[in-house]
Coordinates of C-alpha atoms in Angstrom, one line a residue:
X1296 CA 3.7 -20.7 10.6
X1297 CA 0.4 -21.4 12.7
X1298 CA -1.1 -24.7 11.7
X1299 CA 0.0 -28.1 11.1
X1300 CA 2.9 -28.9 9.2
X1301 CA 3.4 -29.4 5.6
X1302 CA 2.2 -33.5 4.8
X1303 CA 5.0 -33.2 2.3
X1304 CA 8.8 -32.1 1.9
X1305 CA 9.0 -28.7 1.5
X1306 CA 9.9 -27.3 -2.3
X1307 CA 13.1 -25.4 -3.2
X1308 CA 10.9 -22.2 -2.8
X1309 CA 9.7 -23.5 0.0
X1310 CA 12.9 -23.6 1.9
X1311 CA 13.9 -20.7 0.9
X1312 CA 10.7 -18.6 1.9
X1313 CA 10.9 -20.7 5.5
X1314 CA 14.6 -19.9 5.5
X1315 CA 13.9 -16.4 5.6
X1316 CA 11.3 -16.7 7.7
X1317 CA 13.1 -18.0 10.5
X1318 CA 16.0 -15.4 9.8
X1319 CA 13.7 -12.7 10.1
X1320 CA 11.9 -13.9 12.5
X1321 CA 14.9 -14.1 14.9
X1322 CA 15.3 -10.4 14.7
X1323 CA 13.9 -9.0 17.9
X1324 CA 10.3 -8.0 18.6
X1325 CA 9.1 -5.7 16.0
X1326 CA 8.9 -2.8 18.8
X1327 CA 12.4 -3.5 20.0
X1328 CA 13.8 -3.7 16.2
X1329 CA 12.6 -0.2 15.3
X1330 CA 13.8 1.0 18.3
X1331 CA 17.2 -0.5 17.2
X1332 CA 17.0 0.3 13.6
X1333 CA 16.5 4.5 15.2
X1334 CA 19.4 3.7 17.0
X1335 CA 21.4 2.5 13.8
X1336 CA 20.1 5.1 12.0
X1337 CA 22.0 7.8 14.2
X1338 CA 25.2 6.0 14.2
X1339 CA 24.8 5.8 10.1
X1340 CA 24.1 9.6 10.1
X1341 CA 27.3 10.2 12.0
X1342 CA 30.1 8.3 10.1
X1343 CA 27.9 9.6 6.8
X1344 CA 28.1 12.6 7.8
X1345 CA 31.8 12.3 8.7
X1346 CA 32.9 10.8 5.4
X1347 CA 31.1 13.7 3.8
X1348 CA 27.9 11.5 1.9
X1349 CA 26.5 13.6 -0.6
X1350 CA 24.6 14.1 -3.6
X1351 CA 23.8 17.1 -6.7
X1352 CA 21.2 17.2 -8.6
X1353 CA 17.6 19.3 -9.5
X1354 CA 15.4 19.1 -7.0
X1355 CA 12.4 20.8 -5.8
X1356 CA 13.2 23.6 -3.6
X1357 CA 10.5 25.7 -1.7
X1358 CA 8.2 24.8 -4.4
X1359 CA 11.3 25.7 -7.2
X1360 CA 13.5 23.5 -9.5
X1361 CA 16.7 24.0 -8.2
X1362 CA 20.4 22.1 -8.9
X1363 CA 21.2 21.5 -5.6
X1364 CA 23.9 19.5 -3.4
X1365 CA 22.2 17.2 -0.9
X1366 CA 24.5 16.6 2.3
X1367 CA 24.0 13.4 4.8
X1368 CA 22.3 15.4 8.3
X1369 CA 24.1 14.0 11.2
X1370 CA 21.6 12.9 14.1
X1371 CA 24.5 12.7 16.4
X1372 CA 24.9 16.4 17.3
X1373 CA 23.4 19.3 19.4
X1374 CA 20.7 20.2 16.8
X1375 CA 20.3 16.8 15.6
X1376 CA 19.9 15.4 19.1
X1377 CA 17.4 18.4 20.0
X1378 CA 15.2 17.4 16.9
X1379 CA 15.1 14.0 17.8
X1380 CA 13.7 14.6 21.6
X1381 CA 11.5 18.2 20.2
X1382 CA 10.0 16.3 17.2
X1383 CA 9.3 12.7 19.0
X1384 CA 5.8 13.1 19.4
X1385 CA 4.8 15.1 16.3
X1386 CA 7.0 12.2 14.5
X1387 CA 3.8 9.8 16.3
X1388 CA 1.0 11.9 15.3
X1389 CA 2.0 12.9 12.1
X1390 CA 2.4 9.0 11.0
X1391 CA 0.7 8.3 7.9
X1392 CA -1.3 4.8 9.0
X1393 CA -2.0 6.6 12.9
X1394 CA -5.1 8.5 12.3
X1395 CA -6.2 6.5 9.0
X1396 CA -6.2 3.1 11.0
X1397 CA -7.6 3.9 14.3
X1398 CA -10.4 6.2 12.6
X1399 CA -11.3 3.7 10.2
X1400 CA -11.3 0.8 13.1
X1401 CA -13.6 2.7 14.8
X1402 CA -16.3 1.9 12.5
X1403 CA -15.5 -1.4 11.5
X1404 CA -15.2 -2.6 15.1
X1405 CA -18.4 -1.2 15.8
X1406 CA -19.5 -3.5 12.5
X1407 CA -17.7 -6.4 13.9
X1408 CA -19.3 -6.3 17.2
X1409 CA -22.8 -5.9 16.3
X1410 CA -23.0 -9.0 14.2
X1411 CA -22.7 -7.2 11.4
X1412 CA -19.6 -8.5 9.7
X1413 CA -20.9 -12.0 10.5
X1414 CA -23.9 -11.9 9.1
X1415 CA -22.1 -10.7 6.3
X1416 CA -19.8 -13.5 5.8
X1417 CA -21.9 -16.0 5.5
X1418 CA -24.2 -14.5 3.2
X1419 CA -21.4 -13.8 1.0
X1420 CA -20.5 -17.3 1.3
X1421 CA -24.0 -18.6 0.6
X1422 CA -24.1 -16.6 -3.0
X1423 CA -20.1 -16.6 -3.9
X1424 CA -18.6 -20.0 -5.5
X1425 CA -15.6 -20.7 -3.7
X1426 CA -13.3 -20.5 -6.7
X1427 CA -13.9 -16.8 -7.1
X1428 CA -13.1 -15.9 -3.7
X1429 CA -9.7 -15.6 -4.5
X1430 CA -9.5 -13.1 -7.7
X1431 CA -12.6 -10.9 -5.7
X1432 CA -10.2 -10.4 -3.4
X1433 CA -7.4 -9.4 -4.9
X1434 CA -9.2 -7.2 -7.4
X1435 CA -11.2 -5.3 -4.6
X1436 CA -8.0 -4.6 -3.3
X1437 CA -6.3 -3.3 -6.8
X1438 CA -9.2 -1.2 -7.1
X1439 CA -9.6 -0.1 -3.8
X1440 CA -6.2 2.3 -4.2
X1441 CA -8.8 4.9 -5.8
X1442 CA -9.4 5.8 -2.3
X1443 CA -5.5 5.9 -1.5
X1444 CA -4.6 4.2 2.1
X1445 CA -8.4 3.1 2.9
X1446 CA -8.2 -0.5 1.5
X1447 CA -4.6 -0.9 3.9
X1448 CA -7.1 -0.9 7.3
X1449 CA -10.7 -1.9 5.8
X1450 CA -10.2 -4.8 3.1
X1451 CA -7.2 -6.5 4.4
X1452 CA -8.4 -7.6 7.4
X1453 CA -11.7 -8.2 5.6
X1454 CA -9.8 -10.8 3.0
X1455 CA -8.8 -12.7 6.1
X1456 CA -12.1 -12.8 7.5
X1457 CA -13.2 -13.9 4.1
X1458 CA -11.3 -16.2 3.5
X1459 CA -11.8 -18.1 7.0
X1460 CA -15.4 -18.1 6.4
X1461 CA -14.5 -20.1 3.7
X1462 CA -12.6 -22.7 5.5
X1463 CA -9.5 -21.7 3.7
X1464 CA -6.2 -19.8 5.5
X1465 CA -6.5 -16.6 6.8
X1466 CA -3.3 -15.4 6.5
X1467 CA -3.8 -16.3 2.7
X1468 CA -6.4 -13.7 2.8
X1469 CA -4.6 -11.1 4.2
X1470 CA -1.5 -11.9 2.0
X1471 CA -4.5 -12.2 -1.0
X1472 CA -5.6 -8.3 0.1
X1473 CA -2.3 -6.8 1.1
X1474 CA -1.0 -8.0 -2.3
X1475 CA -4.0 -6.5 -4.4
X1476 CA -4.0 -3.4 -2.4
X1477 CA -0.1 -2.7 -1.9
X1478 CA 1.2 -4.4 -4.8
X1479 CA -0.9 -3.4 -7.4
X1480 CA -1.0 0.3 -6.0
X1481 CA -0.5 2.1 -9.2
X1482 CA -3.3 -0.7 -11.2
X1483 CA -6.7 0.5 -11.4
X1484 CA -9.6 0.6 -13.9
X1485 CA -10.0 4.3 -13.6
X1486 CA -8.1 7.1 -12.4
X1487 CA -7.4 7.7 -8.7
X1488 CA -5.8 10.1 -5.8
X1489 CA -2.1 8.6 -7.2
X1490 CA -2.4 9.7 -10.9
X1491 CA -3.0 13.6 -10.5
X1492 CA -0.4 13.4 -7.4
X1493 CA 2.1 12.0 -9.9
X1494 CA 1.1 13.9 -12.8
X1495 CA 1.7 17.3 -11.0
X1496 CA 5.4 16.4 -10.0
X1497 CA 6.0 15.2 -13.6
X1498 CA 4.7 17.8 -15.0
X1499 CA 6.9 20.3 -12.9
X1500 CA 9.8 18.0 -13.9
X1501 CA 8.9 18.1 -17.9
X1502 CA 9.2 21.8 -17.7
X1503 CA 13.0 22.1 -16.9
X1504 CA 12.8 20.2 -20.7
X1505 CA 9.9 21.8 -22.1
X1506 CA 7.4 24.7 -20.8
X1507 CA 4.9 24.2 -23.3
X1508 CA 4.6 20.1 -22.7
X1509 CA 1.6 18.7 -20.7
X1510 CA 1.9 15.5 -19.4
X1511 CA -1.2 13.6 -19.8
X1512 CA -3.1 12.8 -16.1
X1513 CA -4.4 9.8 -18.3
X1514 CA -1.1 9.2 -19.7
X1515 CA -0.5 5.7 -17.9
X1516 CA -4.4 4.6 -18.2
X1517 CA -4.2 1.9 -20.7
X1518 CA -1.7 0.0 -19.3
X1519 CA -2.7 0.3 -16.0
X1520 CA -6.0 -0.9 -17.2
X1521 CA -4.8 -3.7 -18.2
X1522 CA -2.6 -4.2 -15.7
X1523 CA -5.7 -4.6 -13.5
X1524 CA -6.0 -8.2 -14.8
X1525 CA -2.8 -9.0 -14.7
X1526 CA -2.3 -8.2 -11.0
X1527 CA -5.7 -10.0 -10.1
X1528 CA -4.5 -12.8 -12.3
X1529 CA -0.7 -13.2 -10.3
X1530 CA -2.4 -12.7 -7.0
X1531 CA -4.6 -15.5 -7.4
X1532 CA -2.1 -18.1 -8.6
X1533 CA 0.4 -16.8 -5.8
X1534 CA -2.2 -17.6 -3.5
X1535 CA -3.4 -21.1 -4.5
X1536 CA -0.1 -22.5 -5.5
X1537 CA 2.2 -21.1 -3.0
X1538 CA 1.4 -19.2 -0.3
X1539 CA -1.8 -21.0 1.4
X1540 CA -0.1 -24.6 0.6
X1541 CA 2.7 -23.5 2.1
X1542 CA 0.6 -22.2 4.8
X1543 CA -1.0 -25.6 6.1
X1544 CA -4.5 -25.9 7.8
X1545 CA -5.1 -23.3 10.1
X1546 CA -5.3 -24.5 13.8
X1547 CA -8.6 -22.5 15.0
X1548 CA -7.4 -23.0 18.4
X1549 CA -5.2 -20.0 17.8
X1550 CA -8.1 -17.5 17.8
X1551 CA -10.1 -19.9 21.0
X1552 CA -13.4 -19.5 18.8
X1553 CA -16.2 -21.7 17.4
X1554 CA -15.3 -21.4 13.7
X1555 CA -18.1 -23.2 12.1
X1556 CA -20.3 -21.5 9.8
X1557 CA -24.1 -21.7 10.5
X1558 CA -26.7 -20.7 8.7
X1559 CA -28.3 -17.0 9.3
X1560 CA -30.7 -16.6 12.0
X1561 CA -34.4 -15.0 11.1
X1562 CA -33.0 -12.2 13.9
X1563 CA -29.7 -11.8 11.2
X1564 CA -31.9 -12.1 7.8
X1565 CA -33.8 -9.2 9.1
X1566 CA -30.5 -7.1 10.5
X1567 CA -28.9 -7.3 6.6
X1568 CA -32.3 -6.5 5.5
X1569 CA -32.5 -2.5 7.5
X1570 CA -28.4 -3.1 7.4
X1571 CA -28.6 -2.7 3.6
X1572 CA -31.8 0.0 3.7
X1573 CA -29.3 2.3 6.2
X1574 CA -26.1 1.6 3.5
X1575 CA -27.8 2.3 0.2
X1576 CA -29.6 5.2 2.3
X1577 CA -25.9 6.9 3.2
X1578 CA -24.7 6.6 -0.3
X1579 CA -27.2 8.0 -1.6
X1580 CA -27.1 11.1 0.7
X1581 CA -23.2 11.1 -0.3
X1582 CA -23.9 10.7 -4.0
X1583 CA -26.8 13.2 -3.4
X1584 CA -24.1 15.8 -1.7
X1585 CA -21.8 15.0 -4.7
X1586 CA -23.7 16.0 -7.6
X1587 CA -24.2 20.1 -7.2
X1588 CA -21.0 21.6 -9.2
X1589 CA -20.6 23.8 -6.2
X1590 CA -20.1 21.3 -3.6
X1591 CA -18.6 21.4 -0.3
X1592 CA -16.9 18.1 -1.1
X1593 CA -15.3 19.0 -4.5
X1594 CA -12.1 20.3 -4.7
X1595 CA -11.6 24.2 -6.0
X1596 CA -11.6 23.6 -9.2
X1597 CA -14.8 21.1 -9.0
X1598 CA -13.2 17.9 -9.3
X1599 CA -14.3 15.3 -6.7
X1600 CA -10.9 13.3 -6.9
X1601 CA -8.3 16.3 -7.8
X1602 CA -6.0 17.9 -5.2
X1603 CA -8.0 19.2 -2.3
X1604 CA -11.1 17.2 -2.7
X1605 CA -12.8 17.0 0.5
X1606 CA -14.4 13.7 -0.8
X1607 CA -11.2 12.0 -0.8
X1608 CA -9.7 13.8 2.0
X1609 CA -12.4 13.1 4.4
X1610 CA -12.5 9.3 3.0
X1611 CA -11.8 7.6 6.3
X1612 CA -14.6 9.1 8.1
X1613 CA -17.4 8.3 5.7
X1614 CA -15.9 4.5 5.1
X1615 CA -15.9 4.7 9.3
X1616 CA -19.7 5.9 8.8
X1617 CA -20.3 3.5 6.2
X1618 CA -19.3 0.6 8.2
X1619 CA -21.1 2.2 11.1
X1620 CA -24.3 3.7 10.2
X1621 CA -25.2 -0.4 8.8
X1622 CA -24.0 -1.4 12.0
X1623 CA -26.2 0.4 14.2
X1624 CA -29.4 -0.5 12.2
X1625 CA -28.2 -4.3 12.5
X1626 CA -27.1 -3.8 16.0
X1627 CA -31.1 -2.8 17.1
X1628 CA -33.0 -4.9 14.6
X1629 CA -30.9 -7.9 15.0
X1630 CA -31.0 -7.1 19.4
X1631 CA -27.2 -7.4 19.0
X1632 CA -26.7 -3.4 19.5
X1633 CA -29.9 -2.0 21.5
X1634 CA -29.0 1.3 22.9
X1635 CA -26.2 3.8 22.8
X1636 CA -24.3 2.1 25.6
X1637 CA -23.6 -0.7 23.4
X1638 CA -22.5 1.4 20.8
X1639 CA -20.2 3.6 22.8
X1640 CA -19.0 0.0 24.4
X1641 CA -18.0 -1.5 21.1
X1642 CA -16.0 1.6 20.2
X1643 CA -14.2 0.8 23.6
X1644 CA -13.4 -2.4 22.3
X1645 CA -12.0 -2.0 18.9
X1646 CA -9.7 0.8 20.5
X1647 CA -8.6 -1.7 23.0
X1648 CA -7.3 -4.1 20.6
X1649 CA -5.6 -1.7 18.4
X1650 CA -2.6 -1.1 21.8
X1651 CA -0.1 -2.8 19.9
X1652 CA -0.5 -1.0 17.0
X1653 CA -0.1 1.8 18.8
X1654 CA 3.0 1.0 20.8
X1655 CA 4.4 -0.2 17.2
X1656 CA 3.5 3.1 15.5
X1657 CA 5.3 5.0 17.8
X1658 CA 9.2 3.5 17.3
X1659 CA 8.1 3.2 13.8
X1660 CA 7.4 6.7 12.8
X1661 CA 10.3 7.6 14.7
X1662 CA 12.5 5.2 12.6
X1663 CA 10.9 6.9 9.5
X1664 CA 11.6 10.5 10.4
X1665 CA 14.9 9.5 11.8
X1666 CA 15.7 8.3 8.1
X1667 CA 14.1 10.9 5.8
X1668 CA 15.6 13.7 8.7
X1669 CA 19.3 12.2 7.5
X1670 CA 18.5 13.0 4.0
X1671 CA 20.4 9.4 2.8
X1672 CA 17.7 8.4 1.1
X1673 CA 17.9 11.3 -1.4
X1674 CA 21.4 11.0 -1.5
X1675 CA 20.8 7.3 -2.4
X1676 CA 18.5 8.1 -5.2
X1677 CA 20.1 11.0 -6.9
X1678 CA 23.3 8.9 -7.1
X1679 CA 21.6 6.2 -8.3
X1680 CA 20.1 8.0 -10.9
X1681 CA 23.3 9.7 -12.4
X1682 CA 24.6 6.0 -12.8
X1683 CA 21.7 5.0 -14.8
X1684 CA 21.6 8.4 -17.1
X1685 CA 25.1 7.6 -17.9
X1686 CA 24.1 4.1 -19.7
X1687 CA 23.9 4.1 -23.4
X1688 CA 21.6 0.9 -23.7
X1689 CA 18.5 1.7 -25.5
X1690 CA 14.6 1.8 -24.7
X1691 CA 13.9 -1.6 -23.4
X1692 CA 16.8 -1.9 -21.4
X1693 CA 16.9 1.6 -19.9
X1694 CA 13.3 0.6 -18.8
X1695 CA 13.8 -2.2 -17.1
X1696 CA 17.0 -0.9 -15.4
X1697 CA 14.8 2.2 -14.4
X1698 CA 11.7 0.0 -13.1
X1699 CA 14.6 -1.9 -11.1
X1700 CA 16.5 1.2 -10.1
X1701 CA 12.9 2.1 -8.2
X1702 CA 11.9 -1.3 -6.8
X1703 CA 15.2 -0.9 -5.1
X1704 CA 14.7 2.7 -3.8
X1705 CA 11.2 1.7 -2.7
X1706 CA 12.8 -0.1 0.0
X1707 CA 14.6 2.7 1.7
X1708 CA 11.7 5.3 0.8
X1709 CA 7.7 4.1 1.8
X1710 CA 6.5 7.2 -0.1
X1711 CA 5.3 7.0 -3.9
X1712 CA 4.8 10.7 -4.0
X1713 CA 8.0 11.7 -1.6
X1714 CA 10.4 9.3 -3.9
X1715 CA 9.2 10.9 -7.1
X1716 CA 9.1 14.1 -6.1
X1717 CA 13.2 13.4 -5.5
X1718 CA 13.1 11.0 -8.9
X1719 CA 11.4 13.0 -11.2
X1720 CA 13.2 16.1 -11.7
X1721 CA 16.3 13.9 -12.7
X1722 CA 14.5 11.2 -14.4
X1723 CA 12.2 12.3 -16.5
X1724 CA 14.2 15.5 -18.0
X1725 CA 17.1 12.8 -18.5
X1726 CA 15.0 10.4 -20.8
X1727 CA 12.9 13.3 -22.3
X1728 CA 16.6 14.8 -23.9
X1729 CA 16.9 10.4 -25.0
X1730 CA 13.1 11.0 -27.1
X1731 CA 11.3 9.1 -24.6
X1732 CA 7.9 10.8 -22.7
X1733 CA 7.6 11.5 -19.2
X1734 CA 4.5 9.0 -18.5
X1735 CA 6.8 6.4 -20.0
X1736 CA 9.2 7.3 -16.8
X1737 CA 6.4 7.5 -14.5
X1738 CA 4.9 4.2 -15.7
X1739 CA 8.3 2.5 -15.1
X1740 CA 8.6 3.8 -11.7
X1741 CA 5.2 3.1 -10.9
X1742 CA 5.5 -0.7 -11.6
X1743 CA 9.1 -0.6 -9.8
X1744 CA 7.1 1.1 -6.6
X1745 CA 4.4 -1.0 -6.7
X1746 CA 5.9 -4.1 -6.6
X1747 CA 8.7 -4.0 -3.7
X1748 CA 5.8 -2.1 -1.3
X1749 CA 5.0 -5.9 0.1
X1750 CA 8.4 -6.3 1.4
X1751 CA 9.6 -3.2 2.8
X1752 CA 9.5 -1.8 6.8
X1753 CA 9.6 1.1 5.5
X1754 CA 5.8 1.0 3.9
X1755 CA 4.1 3.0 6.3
X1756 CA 1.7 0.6 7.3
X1757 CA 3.7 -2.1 7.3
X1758 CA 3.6 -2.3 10.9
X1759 CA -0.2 -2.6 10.7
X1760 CA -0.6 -5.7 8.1
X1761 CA 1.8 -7.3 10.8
X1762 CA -0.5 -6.6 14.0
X1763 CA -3.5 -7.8 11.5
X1764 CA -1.2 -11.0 11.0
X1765 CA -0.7 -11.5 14.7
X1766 CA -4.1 -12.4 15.2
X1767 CA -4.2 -15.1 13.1
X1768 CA -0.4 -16.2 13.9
X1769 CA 0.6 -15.3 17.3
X1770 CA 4.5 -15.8 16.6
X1771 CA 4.5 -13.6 13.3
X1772 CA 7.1 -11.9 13.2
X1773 CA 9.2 -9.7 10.0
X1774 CA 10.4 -12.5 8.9
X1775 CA 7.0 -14.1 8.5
X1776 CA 5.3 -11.5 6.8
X1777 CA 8.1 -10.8 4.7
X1778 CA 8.0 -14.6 3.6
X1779 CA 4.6 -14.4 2.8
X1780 CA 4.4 -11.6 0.4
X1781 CA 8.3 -12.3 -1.1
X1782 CA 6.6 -14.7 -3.9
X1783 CA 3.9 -12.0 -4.9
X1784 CA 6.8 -9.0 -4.7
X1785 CA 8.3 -11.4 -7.3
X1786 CA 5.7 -12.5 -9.3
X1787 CA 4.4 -9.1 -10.0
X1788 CA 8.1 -7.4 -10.7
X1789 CA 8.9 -10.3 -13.2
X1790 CA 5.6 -10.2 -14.9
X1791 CA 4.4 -7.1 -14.6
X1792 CA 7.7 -5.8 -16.1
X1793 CA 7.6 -8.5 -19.1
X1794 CA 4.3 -6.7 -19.8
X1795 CA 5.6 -3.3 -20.2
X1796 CA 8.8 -5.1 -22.1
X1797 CA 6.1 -7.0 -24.6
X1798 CA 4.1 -3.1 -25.0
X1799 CA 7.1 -1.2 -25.6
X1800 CA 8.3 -4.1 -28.8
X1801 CA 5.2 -3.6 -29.9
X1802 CA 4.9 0.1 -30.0
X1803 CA 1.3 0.6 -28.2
X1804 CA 0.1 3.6 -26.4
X1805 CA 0.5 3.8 -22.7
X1806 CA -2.5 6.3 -21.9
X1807 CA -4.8 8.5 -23.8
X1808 CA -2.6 10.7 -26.3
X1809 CA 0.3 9.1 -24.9
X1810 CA 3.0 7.5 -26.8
X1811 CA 6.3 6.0 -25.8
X1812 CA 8.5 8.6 -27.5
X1813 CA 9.1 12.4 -27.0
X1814 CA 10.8 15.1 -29.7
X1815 CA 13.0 16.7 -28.1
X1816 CA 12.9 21.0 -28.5
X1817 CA 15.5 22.0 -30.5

């Protein structure tokens, strides 16, 4: 890791996290290994393919439940190889993080250039104790999954920045972020863009089972609630105790910048002052726009978070605007940002230093199709889940085998939606015919989901966190990143499943009207 070493021998977890640290970190470049692992993944296709890889089970088929037979789609033939060379560059564009990261870096690089974020900083560092720094972090980024991807390319480079304001690690504030925002993905304190997703494909799995059921889109919201705390809670201690010791002091050499923290100008007390006038000003318009029950950004049946809102679909643009419209006003109060060529400029620059993103993006998504286009990751799941429908064992232990069962997929499929749109169908008519409720199978899978999305390639933007990592540690590499979130994967799989062991014993409701049990139709 950047920094100085460790003033004392290394722990047991220690080793082991630096152990695979240099394992992974011996892999090649991140840019060559995709390109290896797309290579890989046409050689699996083939002898898959030849063996005669397959799967049955009900899936969703043109928008019907359908028993159907899965086969493994060899790469290595005519139409495989033609897909592969026609659907190369809508494989780029249509990556998840592509669009979502460089529209949203837009506006914070504008913010970063002006001053803004800066100014910011030390503000935030004048009024914040540093003991809290820690659990505000990780909790922004557990609630910021109410906006879906937004908190992957806004707050965790933000924690970083945070935390080196602070004096403390910055790669501790990234990992602080990246865990609140990717690990506690399905924790919230209200309901966001995840819940009605999931809902809807349980809900068409609970009618194989039952037409008359409806499955709750609240159904999870106690214990994800609470579960809020618990993340926030894990994330901190994780931090503190062993990922920034293990860390070291950071050696600001790495970044070549003056990292002392000086007191705010007059020129910067004024730029927060109009900063915070033009933020407060936006929201309001936003909030203003959001109110009429006919509005453009409600979806059709006037929800502002159900499926087609054009709030949360167009959420990238207005956090771009949100970062930039303050910029701007800082920018020409605080002289930092005077006319539109500086503006325009800054834009230039944020784009410049997102290249390796982009040359990373491109082998990954092809890595990604390549995968999903071989179908082995739905062969992998639907014989997975036979296996565990054929165990006898009981709530509890079902449970926890099921949470597992999905931590495990998680790692071949980035997805939450994609996965339980393959998951559900099998899963939750299986446990509904046991007496058990379909949020009860869609909280297990949930936690499962959550907690492995730290360690997986697969996450879609994966390859992002690790170009925000770079900056901070030039020779990060998989293996790095991977042994910096390992111990939160861990600590929130353990715990967070020990939770939903304690609130099953005890019988409590999982969401509003939602019990653990489910009588079957006879």
């Amino acid at each position: 890791m950047s920094g100085s070493k460790l003033p004392h021998k290394p722990s047991l977890m220690g080793k082991f996290l630096n152990t695979i640290e240099a394992v992974g970190n011996k892999l090649p470049h991140p840019i060559a290994l995709f390109a290896w692992l797309s290579v890989l993944m046409v050689v699996i296709s083939m002898v898959c393919s030849w063996l005669g890889v397959s799967a049955t089970g009900t899936l969703v088929v043109s928008g019907v439940l359908a028993e159907t037979t899965v086969e493994t789609v060899n790469l290595f033939t005519a139409e495989g190889l033609a897909w592969m060379l026609t659907s190369a560059v809508t494989n780029f564009t249509s990556y998840a993080p592509l669009g979502t990261v460089l529209v949203a870096m837009l506006g914070v690089g504008v913010a970063e250039h002006s001053g803004l974020i800066s100014a910011v900083l030390k503000r935030t560092v004048q009024i914040t104790p540093k003991s809290l720094i820690c659990p505000v972090v990780v909790f922004l980024g557990v609630m910021s999954n109410i906006t879906s991807d937004a908190g992957y390319v806004v707050l965790i480079p933000l924690g970083a920045m945070v935390f080196r304001a602070y004096g403390r690690h910055p790669m501790a504030g990234l990992a602080a972020a990246f865990a609140g925002v990717s690990g506690g993905f399905s924790a919230n304190l209200m309901v966001g863009v995840l819940d009605p997703m999931l809902q809807g494909i349980s809900q068409e799995a609970a009618y194989l089972v039952d037409p008359n059921y409806q499955v709750n889109i609240m159904g999870n919201y106690y214990f994800l609630f609470v579960s809020t705390f618990l993340i926030t809670i894990l994330g901190t201690l994780v931090t503190d105790y062993i990922v920034e010791p293990r860390l070291g002091k950071f050696d600001q050499a790495v970044l070549g910048e003056d990292d002392t923290l000086r007191s705010l100008t007059d020129a910067e007390r004024s730029g927060l002052k109009v900063a915070g006038i033009a933020f407060w000003g936006f929201a309001l318009v936003v909030v203003g726009l959001c109110i009429p029950a006919n509005s453009f950004l409600r979806a059709s049946d006037g929800s502002l978070t159900g499926s087609g809102s054009v709030l949360i679909g167009g959420i990238i643009v207005l956090i771009a605007l949100f970062f930039m419209i303050p910029a701007i006003a800082y920018g020409k109060k605080a002289g930092t940002m005077t006319n539109t060529v500086a503006v325009c400029n800054s834009l230039c620059k944020s784009m410049e230093s997102m290249g390796p993103f982009v040359a990373l993006a491109f082998v990954a998504s092809q890595f990604i199709a390549y995968f999903n286009y071989t179908k082995l990751g739905t062969i992998l799941a639907i014989n997975g889940a036979h296996v565990l429908g054929e165990l006898n064992i009981g709530l509890i232990p079902l449970m926890v085998l099921f949470v597992l069962f999905s931590a495990f997929i998680n790692l071949f499929m980035g997805s939450a939606s994609a996965k339980w749109n393959i998951m559900a169908p099998v899963f939750v008519p299986m446990f509904m015919m046991l007496g058990y409720s379909p949020e009860l199978a869609q909280l297990a899978y949930r936690i499962g989901d959550s907690s492995t999305n730290l360690i997986t390639p697969l996450m879609s933007h994966f390859a992002i966190i690790l170009i925000f990592a770079q900056k901070y540690d030039k020779k990060a590499g998989l293996g790095t990143l991977t042994a910096t979130m390992l111990p939160y994967s861990i600590a929130f799989l353990v715990c967070w499943t020990v939770m939903m062991i304690i609130w099953l014993a005890l019988g409590l409701p999982i969401g509003v009207d939602t019990g653990l049990f489910y009588t079957p139709v006879v």
